[in-house]
PDB file of C-alpha atoms in Angstrom:
ATOM      1  CA  MET T   1     138.189  97.173 103.451  1.00  0.00           C
ATOM      2  CA  THR T   2     136.134  99.213 106.241  1.00  0.00           C
ATOM      3  CA  GLY T   3     132.176  99.575 105.621  1.00  0.00           C
ATOM      4  CA  LEU T   4     132.503  97.208 102.105  1.00  0.00           C
ATOM      5  CA  GLY T   5     131.852  93.515 103.745  1.00  0.00           C
ATOM      6  CA  SER T   6     129.368  95.257 105.589  1.00  0.00           C
ATOM      7  CA  LEU T   7     127.633  96.876 102.349  1.00  0.00           C
ATOM      8  CA  THR T   8     127.847  93.935 100.515  1.00  0.00           C
ATOM      9  CA  ARG T   9     126.043  91.973 102.961  1.00  0.00           C
ATOM     10  CA  THR T  10     123.402  94.650 103.110  1.00  0.00           C
ATOM     11  CA  VAL T  11     123.543  95.438  99.534  1.00  0.00           C
ATOM     12  CA  PRO T  12     124.037  92.352  97.637  1.00  0.00           C
ATOM     13  CA  PRO T  13     126.354  93.498  94.261  1.00  0.00           C
ATOM     14  CA  PRO T  14     124.874  92.986  90.769  1.00  0.00           C
ATOM     15  CA  ALA T  15     125.798  89.841  89.116  1.00  0.00           C
ATOM     16  CA  ASP T  16     126.950  91.860  85.530  1.00  0.00           C
ATOM     17  CA  PRO T  17     127.944  94.887  86.904  1.00  0.00           C
ATOM     18  CA  VAL T  18     128.440  97.880  84.229  1.00  0.00           C
ATOM     19  CA  ASP T  19     131.277  99.603  83.443  1.00  0.00           C
ATOM     20  CA  ALA T  20     132.735  98.379  86.407  1.00  0.00           C
ATOM     21  CA  GLN T  21     136.538  96.952  85.005  1.00  0.00           C
ATOM     22  CA  GLY T  22     138.598  98.960  83.016  1.00  0.00           C
ATOM     23  CA  ASP T  23     142.101  99.988  82.934  1.00  0.00           C
ATOM     24  CA  TRP T  24     142.858 101.705  86.624  1.00  0.00           C
ATOM     25  CA  THR T  25     146.658 103.037  86.000  1.00  0.00           C
ATOM     26  CA  GLU T  26     145.210 104.811  82.973  1.00  0.00           C
ATOM     27  CA  ALA T  27     142.342 106.260  84.746  1.00  0.00           C
ATOM     28  CA  GLU T  28     144.069 107.656  88.050  1.00  0.00           C
ATOM     29  CA  GLU T  29     146.938 108.972  85.043  1.00  0.00           C
ATOM     30  CA  ARG T  30     144.550 110.996  83.481  1.00  0.00           C
ATOM     31  CA  LEU T  31     142.662 112.333  87.208  1.00  0.00           C
ATOM     32  CA  GLY T  32     146.053 113.194  88.546  1.00  0.00           C
ATOM     33  CA  VAL T  33     145.462 110.912  91.705  1.00  0.00           C
ATOM     34  CA  ARG T  34     145.967 107.367  92.883  1.00  0.00           C
ATOM     35  CA  LEU T  35     142.134 106.309  94.134  1.00  0.00           C
ATOM     36  CA  PRO T  36     141.690 104.635  97.186  1.00  0.00           C
ATOM     37  CA  ALA T  37     141.642 101.195  97.267  1.00  0.00           C
ATOM     38  CA  ASP T  38     137.890 101.042  99.245  1.00  0.00           C
ATOM     39  CA  TYR T  39     136.707 102.754  96.287  1.00  0.00           C
ATOM     40  CA  ARG T  40     138.953 100.178  93.754  1.00  0.00           C
ATOM     41  CA  LEU T  41     136.746  97.437  95.257  1.00  0.00           C
ATOM     42  CA  LEU T  42     133.888  98.956  95.684  1.00  0.00           C
ATOM     43  CA  ALA T  43     133.667 100.079  91.732  1.00  0.00           C
ATOM     44  CA  ALA T  44     134.696  96.461  90.874  1.00  0.00           C
ATOM     45  CA  ALA T  45     132.118  95.103  92.888  1.00  0.00           C
ATOM     46  CA  TYR T  46     128.720  97.358  91.190  1.00  0.00           C
ATOM     47  CA  GLY T  47     130.245  98.921  89.103  1.00  0.00           C
ATOM     48  CA  TRP T  48     127.690 102.543  87.081  1.00  0.00           C
ATOM     49  CA  GLY T  49     124.333 102.393  89.249  1.00  0.00           C
ATOM     50  CA  GLU T  50     122.380 103.768  91.755  1.00  0.00           C
ATOM     51  CA  PHE T  51     121.766 102.322  95.404  1.00  0.00           C
ATOM     52  CA  CYS T  52     117.857 102.801  96.613  1.00  0.00           C
ATOM     53  CA  ASP T  53     116.818 105.105  93.872  1.00  0.00           C
ATOM     54  CA  TYR T  54     118.855 108.078  95.282  1.00  0.00           C
ATOM     55  CA  LEU T  55     122.499 107.823  95.672  1.00  0.00           C
ATOM     56  CA  TYR T  56     124.101 107.111  91.951  1.00  0.00           C
ATOM     57  CA  LEU T  57     127.575 105.692  91.956  1.00  0.00           C
ATOM     58  CA  ARG T  58     129.832 106.576  89.363  1.00  0.00           C
ATOM     59  CA  THR T  59     133.355 104.456  87.689  1.00  0.00           C
ATOM     60  CA  PRO T  60     136.331 105.891  85.658  1.00  0.00           C
ATOM     61  CA  PHE T  61     135.099 103.028  83.498  1.00  0.00           C
ATOM     62  CA  GLY T  62     132.406 103.479  79.995  1.00  0.00           C
ATOM     63  CA  THR T  63     132.005 105.849  77.482  1.00  0.00           C
ATOM     64  CA  SER T  64     128.675 107.947  79.105  1.00  0.00           C
ATOM     65  CA  PRO T  65     129.048 111.151  79.810  1.00  0.00           C
ATOM     66  CA  TYR T  66     127.332 110.932  82.969  1.00  0.00           C
ATOM     67  CA  ASN T  67     129.534 107.964  84.363  1.00  0.00           C
ATOM     68  CA  VAL T  68     133.058 110.225  84.739  1.00  0.00           C
ATOM     69  CA  LEU T  69     135.254 111.351  87.738  1.00  0.00           C
ATOM     70  CA  GLU T  70     135.573 114.999  87.871  1.00  0.00           C
ATOM     71  CA  ARG T  71     136.696 117.871  89.450  1.00  0.00           C
ATOM     72  CA  TYR T  72     134.204 120.586  91.245  1.00  0.00           C
ATOM     73  CA  ASP T  73     135.291 123.352  93.678  1.00  0.00           C
ATOM     74  CA  GLY T  74     138.874 121.848  94.381  1.00  0.00           C
ATOM     75  CA  LEU T  75     137.047 118.315  95.091  1.00  0.00           C
ATOM     76  CA  LEU T  76     136.968 115.051  93.072  1.00  0.00           C
ATOM     77  CA  VAL T  77     133.071 113.852  92.406  1.00  0.00           C
ATOM     78  CA  TRP T  78     132.710 110.117  92.610  1.00  0.00           C
ATOM     79  CA  GLY T  79     129.113 110.126  92.290  1.00  0.00           C
ATOM     80  CA  VAL T  80     125.565 112.586  93.101  1.00  0.00           C
ATOM     81  CA  THR T  81     122.539 112.097  94.466  1.00  0.00           C
ATOM     82  CA  MET T  82     119.156 112.149  92.919  1.00  0.00           C
ATOM     83  CA  ASP T  83     118.448 115.840  94.742  1.00  0.00           C
ATOM     84  CA  ALA T  84     121.648 116.619  92.107  1.00  0.00           C
ATOM     85  CA  ASP T  85     123.999 117.005  95.428  1.00  0.00           C
ATOM     86  CA  ARG T  86     127.722 116.115  94.754  1.00  0.00           C
ATOM     87  CA  LEU T  87     129.521 113.476  96.586  1.00  0.00           C
ATOM     88  CA  CYS T  88     133.433 114.368  96.616  1.00  0.00           C
ATOM     89  CA  TRP T  89     136.349 113.182  98.219  1.00  0.00           C
ATOM     90  CA  ARG T  90     138.891 115.935  99.438  1.00  0.00           C
ATOM     91  CA  THR T  91     142.286 114.721  97.777  1.00  0.00           C
ATOM     92  CA  ASP T  92     144.456 115.765 100.548  1.00  0.00           C
ATOM     93  CA  GLY T  93     147.333 113.222 101.478  1.00  0.00           C
ATOM     94  CA  ASP T  94     147.141 109.336 101.529  1.00  0.00           C
ATOM     95  CA  PRO T  95     144.492 108.663  99.091  1.00  0.00           C
ATOM     96  CA  ASP T  96     142.916 105.882 101.446  1.00  0.00           C
ATOM     97  CA  GLN T  97     142.284 108.600 104.743  1.00  0.00           C
ATOM     98  CA  TRP T  98     140.832 111.016 101.896  1.00  0.00           C
ATOM     99  CA  PRO T  99     137.067 112.066 103.043  1.00  0.00           C
ATOM    100  CA  VAL T 100     134.318 112.125 101.571  1.00  0.00           C
ATOM    101  CA  VAL T 101     132.693 115.589 101.505  1.00  0.00           C
ATOM    102  CA  VAL T 102     128.757 116.132 100.502  1.00  0.00           C
ATOM    103  CA  VAL T 103     127.958 119.236  98.519  1.00  0.00           C
ATOM    104  CA  GLY T 104     124.118 120.200  98.808  1.00  0.00           C
ATOM    105  CA  ARG T 105     122.277 121.330  95.641  1.00  0.00           C
ATOM    106  CA  GLY T 106     121.529 124.710  97.557  1.00  0.00           C
ATOM    107  CA  THR T 107     123.544 125.200 100.440  1.00  0.00           C
ATOM    108  CA  GLY T 108     125.305 122.628 102.939  1.00  0.00           C
ATOM    109  CA  ARG T 109     128.244 120.978 103.261  1.00  0.00           C
ATOM    110  CA  GLU T 110     129.102 117.865 104.831  1.00  0.00           C
ATOM    111  CA  GLU T 111     132.416 116.092 105.539  1.00  0.00           C
ATOM    112  CA  PHE T 112     132.600 112.225 106.632  1.00  0.00           C
ATOM    113  CA  ALA T 113     135.694 110.509 107.697  1.00  0.00           C
ATOM    114  CA  THR T 114     134.361 107.043 106.487  1.00  0.00           C
ATOM    115  CA  GLY T 115     135.526 106.276 102.747  1.00  0.00           C
ATOM    116  CA  VAL T 116     133.115 105.830 100.332  1.00  0.00           C
ATOM    117  CA  ALA T 117     132.701 102.449 101.141  1.00  0.00           C
ATOM    118  CA  GLY T 118     131.730 102.913 104.649  1.00  0.00           C
ATOM    119  CA  PHE T 119     129.842 106.083 103.642  1.00  0.00           C
ATOM    120  CA  ILE T 120     126.983 104.059 101.590  1.00  0.00           C
ATOM    121  CA  GLU T 121     127.196 101.559 103.669  1.00  0.00           C
ATOM    122  CA  GLU T 122     125.820 103.921 106.595  1.00  0.00           C
ATOM    123  CA  TRP T 123     123.305 105.787 104.372  1.00  0.00           C
ATOM    124  CA  VAL T 124     122.020 102.785 103.324  1.00  0.00           C
ATOM    125  CA  THR T 125     121.643 101.358 106.808  1.00  0.00           C
ATOM    126  CA  GLY T 126     120.293 104.714 107.777  1.00  0.00           C
ATOM    127  CA  ARG T 127     123.290 105.240 110.565  1.00  0.00           C
ATOM    128  CA  LEU T 128     124.469 108.123 108.461  1.00  0.00           C
ATOM    129  CA  SER T 129     124.105 111.298 110.266  1.00  0.00           C
ATOM    130  CA  THR T 130     123.435 113.702 107.868  1.00  0.00           C
ATOM    131  CA  THR T 131     121.681 117.335 107.948  1.00  0.00           C
ATOM    132  CA  VAL T 132     122.075 117.781 103.838  1.00  0.00           C
ATOM    133  CA  LEU T 133     120.826 114.101 102.157  1.00  0.00           C
ATOM    134  CA  ALA T 134     117.528 112.790 101.982  1.00  0.00           C
ATOM    135  CA  GLY T 135     117.365 109.542 104.075  1.00  0.00           C
ATOM    136  CA  MET T 136     115.597 106.242 102.845  1.00  0.00           C
ATOM    137  CA  GLU T 137     111.904 105.491 102.924  1.00  0.00           C
ATOM    138  CA  PRO T 138     111.003 104.194 105.672  1.00  0.00           C
ATOM    139  CA  ASP T 139     110.834 100.241 105.936  1.00  0.00           C
ATOM    140  CA  LEU T 140     112.442  99.769 102.449  1.00  0.00           C
ATOM    141  CA  GLN T 141     115.220  97.251 101.909  1.00  0.00           C
ATOM    142  CA  PRO T 142     118.005  98.366 100.484  1.00  0.00           C
ATOM    143  CA  TRP T 143     119.191  97.797  97.312  1.00  0.00           C
ATOM    144  CA  PHE T 144     121.504  98.449  93.818  1.00  0.00           C
ATOM    145  CA  ASN T 145     120.627  98.387  90.094  1.00  0.00           C
ATOM    146  CA  THR T 146     122.998  99.264  87.700  1.00  0.00           C
ATOM    147  CA  PHE T 147     122.310 101.427  85.291  1.00  0.00           C
ATOM    148  CA  ARG T 148     121.861 100.017  81.493  1.00  0.00           C
ATOM    149  CA  PRO T 149     119.022 100.334  79.192  1.00  0.00           C
ATOM    150  CA  ARG T 150     115.686  99.374  80.479  1.00  0.00           C
ATOM    151  CA  LEU T 151     111.628  99.712  79.752  1.00  0.00           C
ATOM    152  CA  HIS T 152     109.715 101.418  81.759  1.00  0.00           C
ATOM    153  CA  ARG T 153     105.878 100.314  81.450  1.00  0.00           C
ATOM    154  CA  CYS T 154     102.639 101.724  83.690  1.00  0.00           C
ATOM    155  CA  LEU T 155      99.489  99.346  83.885  1.00  0.00           C
ATOM    156  CA  ARG T 156      96.132 101.305  85.191  1.00  0.00           C
ATOM    157  CA  LEU T 157      94.078  98.439  86.580  1.00  0.00           C
ATOM    158  CA  SER T 158      89.902  98.118  87.890  1.00  0.00           C
ATOM    159  CA  GLU T 159      89.160  97.609  91.522  1.00  0.00           C
ATOM    160  CA  GLY T 160      87.681  94.028  90.664  1.00  0.00           C
ATOM    161  CA  SER T 161      86.199  91.842  93.747  1.00  0.00           C
ATOM    162  CA  ARG T 162      89.767  91.004  94.818  1.00  0.00           C
ATOM    163  CA  PRO T 163      90.807  92.902  98.346  1.00  0.00           C
ATOM    164  CA  TYR T 164      94.304  94.495  97.426  1.00  0.00           C
ATOM    165  CA  ASP T 165      97.042  91.812  99.697  1.00  0.00           C
ATOM    166  CA  GLU T 166      94.912  89.172  97.279  1.00  0.00           C
ATOM    167  CA  ARG T 167      96.052  90.904  94.410  1.00  0.00           C
ATOM    168  CA  LEU T 168      99.170  91.592  95.884  1.00  0.00           C
ATOM    169  CA  ARG T 169      99.520  87.809  96.737  1.00  0.00           C
ATOM    170  CA  ILE T 170      98.768  86.442  93.222  1.00  0.00           C
ATOM    171  CA  LEU T 171     100.591  88.901  91.343  1.00  0.00           C
ATOM    172  CA  ARG T 172     104.174  88.238  93.681  1.00  0.00           C
ATOM    173  CA  ASP T 173     103.303  84.228  93.187  1.00  0.00           C
ATOM    174  CA  VAL T 174     103.067  85.145  89.153  1.00  0.00           C
ATOM    175  CA  LEU T 175     106.522  86.189  89.103  1.00  0.00           C
ATOM    176  CA  ALA T 176     107.850  84.135  91.839  1.00  0.00           C
ATOM    177  CA  PRO T 177     110.645  84.459  93.074  1.00  0.00           C
ATOM    178  CA  THR T 178     110.294  88.054  94.192  1.00  0.00           C
ATOM    179  CA  VAL T 179     112.722  90.096  96.289  1.00  0.00           C
ATOM    180  CA  ASP T 180     111.030  91.938  99.217  1.00  0.00           C
ATOM    181  CA  ARG T 181     112.135  95.776  98.823  1.00  0.00           C
ATOM    182  CA  GLY T 182     109.719  97.258 101.629  1.00  0.00           C
ATOM    183  CA  SER T 183     106.121  98.738 101.587  1.00  0.00           C
ATOM    184  CA  TRP T 184     104.314 101.358 103.036  1.00  0.00           C
ATOM    185  CA  GLN T 185     100.447 102.098 103.573  1.00  0.00           C
ATOM    186  CA  SER T 186      98.209 105.326 104.981  1.00  0.00           C
ATOM    187  CA  ALA T 187      96.538 105.175 108.160  1.00  0.00           C
ATOM    188  CA  ASP T 188      93.236 104.446 106.926  1.00  0.00           C
ATOM    189  CA  GLY T 189      94.776 101.662 103.897  1.00  0.00           C
ATOM    190  CA  GLU T 190      93.578 104.224 100.823  1.00  0.00           C
ATOM    191  CA  GLN T 191      97.135 104.454  99.757  1.00  0.00           C
ATOM    192  CA  GLY T 192     100.466 102.548  99.595  1.00  0.00           C
ATOM    193  CA  GLN T 193     102.852 101.125  98.227  1.00  0.00           C
ATOM    194  CA  ASP T 194     104.499  97.677  97.849  1.00  0.00           C
ATOM    195  CA  HIS T 195     107.967  97.365  95.986  1.00  0.00           C
ATOM    196  CA  PHE T 196     109.828  94.070  95.269  1.00  0.00           C
ATOM    197  CA  ALA T 197     111.837  92.479  92.104  1.00  0.00           C
ATOM    198  CA  THR T 198     112.155  89.371  90.387  1.00  0.00           C
ATOM    199  CA  GLY T 199     114.557  87.182  91.823  1.00  0.00           C
ATOM    200  CA  ASP T 200     115.705  85.369  88.393  1.00  0.00           C
ATOM    201  CA  SER T 201     115.330  87.918  86.641  1.00  0.00           C
ATOM    202  CA  ASP T 202     116.107  92.022  86.646  1.00  0.00           C
ATOM    203  CA  TRP T 203     112.699  93.481  86.732  1.00  0.00           C
ATOM    204  CA  HIS T 204     111.519  96.313  89.094  1.00  0.00           C
ATOM    205  CA  LEU T 205     108.026  96.477  90.527  1.00  0.00           C
ATOM    206  CA  THR T 206     105.822  98.670  92.378  1.00  0.00           C
ATOM    207  CA  TYR T 207     102.133  97.835  93.017  1.00  0.00           C
ATOM    208  CA  ASP T 208     100.556 101.175  93.579  1.00  0.00           C
ATOM    209  CA  ARG T 209      97.052 101.319  96.046  1.00  0.00           C
ATOM    210  CA  SER T 210      95.893 104.464  94.297  1.00  0.00           C
ATOM    211  CA  HIS T 211      92.508 104.395  92.689  1.00  0.00           C
ATOM    212  CA  PRO T 212      92.655 103.168  90.165  1.00  0.00           C
ATOM    213  CA  HIS T 213      95.334 100.966  91.237  1.00  0.00           C
ATOM    214  CA  GLN T 214      98.132 100.158  89.089  1.00  0.00           C
ATOM    215  CA  ILE T 215     101.287  98.420  88.538  1.00  0.00           C
ATOM    216  CA  ARG T 216     105.127  99.920  87.770  1.00  0.00           C
ATOM    217  CA  VAL T 217     107.460  97.825  85.386  1.00  0.00           C
ATOM    218  CA  SER T 218     110.942  98.750  84.385  1.00  0.00           C
ATOM    219  CA  PHE T 219     112.654  95.538  82.425  1.00  0.00           C
ATOM    220  CA  PRO T 220     115.605  95.138  80.433  1.00  0.00           C
ATOM    221  CA  PRO T 221     114.359  95.697  76.520  1.00  0.00           C
ATOM    222  CA  GLY T 222     114.601  92.465  75.930  1.00  0.00           C
ATOM    223  CA  ASP T 223     112.230  90.676  78.199  1.00  0.00           C
ATOM    224  CA  ARG T 224     109.740  92.949  76.923  1.00  0.00           C
ATOM    225  CA  THR T 225     107.446  90.125  75.904  1.00  0.00           C
ATOM    226  CA  GLN T 226     108.053  87.674  78.582  1.00  0.00           C
ATOM    227  CA  VAL T 227     107.218  90.955  80.913  1.00  0.00           C
ATOM    228  CA  ARG T 228     104.307  91.523  79.261  1.00  0.00           C
ATOM    229  CA  ASP T 229     103.096  87.404  78.992  1.00  0.00           C
ATOM    230  CA  ARG T 230     103.479  87.748  82.745  1.00  0.00           C
ATOM    231  CA  LEU T 231     101.960  90.095  83.349  1.00  0.00           C
ATOM    232  CA  PHE T 232      99.120  90.375  81.429  1.00  0.00           C
ATOM    233  CA  ALA T 233      98.364  87.089  82.876  1.00  0.00           C
ATOM    234  CA  ALA T 234      99.375  88.081  86.794  1.00  0.00           C
ATOM    235  CA  VAL T 235      96.325  90.729  85.616  1.00  0.00           C
ATOM    236  CA  ARG T 236      93.522  88.288  85.180  1.00  0.00           C
ATOM    237  CA  LEU T 237      94.281  85.866  87.712  1.00  0.00           C
ATOM    238  CA  MET T 238      93.826  89.016  89.857  1.00  0.00           C
ATOM    239  CA  GLY T 239      90.483  89.447  88.590  1.00  0.00           C
ATOM    240  CA  CYS T 240      91.322  92.904  87.266  1.00  0.00           C
ATOM    241  CA  THR T 241      90.399  94.662  83.715  1.00  0.00           C
ATOM    242  CA  LEU T 242      93.937  96.720  82.066  1.00  0.00           C
ATOM    243  CA  LEU T 243      92.295 100.100  81.809  1.00  0.00           C
ATOM    244  CA  GLU T 244      95.523 102.161  80.549  1.00  0.00           C
ATOM    245  CA  ILE T 245      99.380 101.229  79.465  1.00  0.00           C
ATOM    246  CA  THR T 246     101.133 104.608  80.147  1.00  0.00           C
ATOM    247  CA  ALA T 247     104.838 106.018  79.956  1.00  0.00           C
ATOM    248  CA  PRO T 248     106.752 107.067  83.112  1.00  0.00           C
ATOM    249  CA  ASP T 249     105.451 110.363  82.879  1.00  0.00           C
ATOM    250  CA  GLY T 250     101.652 109.349  82.769  1.00  0.00           C
ATOM    251  CA  LEU T 251     101.161 109.907  79.230  1.00  0.00           C
ATOM    252  CA  PRO T 252      99.476 106.984  77.694  1.00  0.00           C
ATOM    253  CA  LEU T 253     100.624 104.837  75.429  1.00  0.00           C
ATOM    254  CA  ALA T 254      98.937 102.789  72.472  1.00  0.00           C
ATOM    255  CA  ASP T 255      99.841  99.086  73.493  1.00  0.00           C
ATOM    256  CA  TRP T 256     102.848  97.363  75.414  1.00  0.00           C
ATOM    257  CA  ASP T 257     105.143  97.952  72.715  1.00  0.00           C
ATOM    258  CA  ALA T 258     104.400 101.643  71.708  1.00  0.00           C
ATOM    259  CA  ASP T 259     107.702 103.389  71.458  1.00  0.00           C
ATOM    260  CA  ASP T 260     107.767 105.341  74.762  1.00  0.00           C
ATOM    261  CA  ALA T 261     111.439 107.236  74.227  1.00  0.00           C
TER     262      ALA T 261
END
């Protein structure tokens, strides 16, 4: 299918997609339409999740009220963005020829004759010409995250004596193998972030140059102890002291195992 092969080469699908399988006949009867073939293959490959922390793909399966195909203003919504833009089809004629329609959160509406897979592929590679959607952060390697329960922790650290680049190398060595997701740095070197993920598990990390510098991590709940042990070992080798553990909203947690719900 147009765009899907290129997309899977650019953004590898997850090994264990969420809400990717189900009864397509029942789903189409419920919606009253036949769904495009490229979307069916896309949903089966990736499942429910998000591209690059921004573009959220829905499927017609599962029980979450946030993962549904729904009607909006005469369109059929198959996804949304972090900015609450709606990603839709205009369901006229042959489903395999349906255009993608982007409805902006405030104003703005655009139409693309690419199919869903082609639309996403053009967005993640920065080739999509759009005035409604935001683009990716520069220099990031595209990725896909499945929507499943995750815990989030932020470790705020003392500076220590080692330079940032050496601390980052130690952190990634302890967590190896890792997969790069890009980085950015201000001209004066005072601000910046390095994004990466573990290659043999489902841990997503950002090492932030802020002062105090910090490590942000999200991971499946069942990995809580393993993530703690490896991160704390990395912090010691980096020559830093753990100052505080916080939830994603910055609120302090009593310890690593505290409930941040």
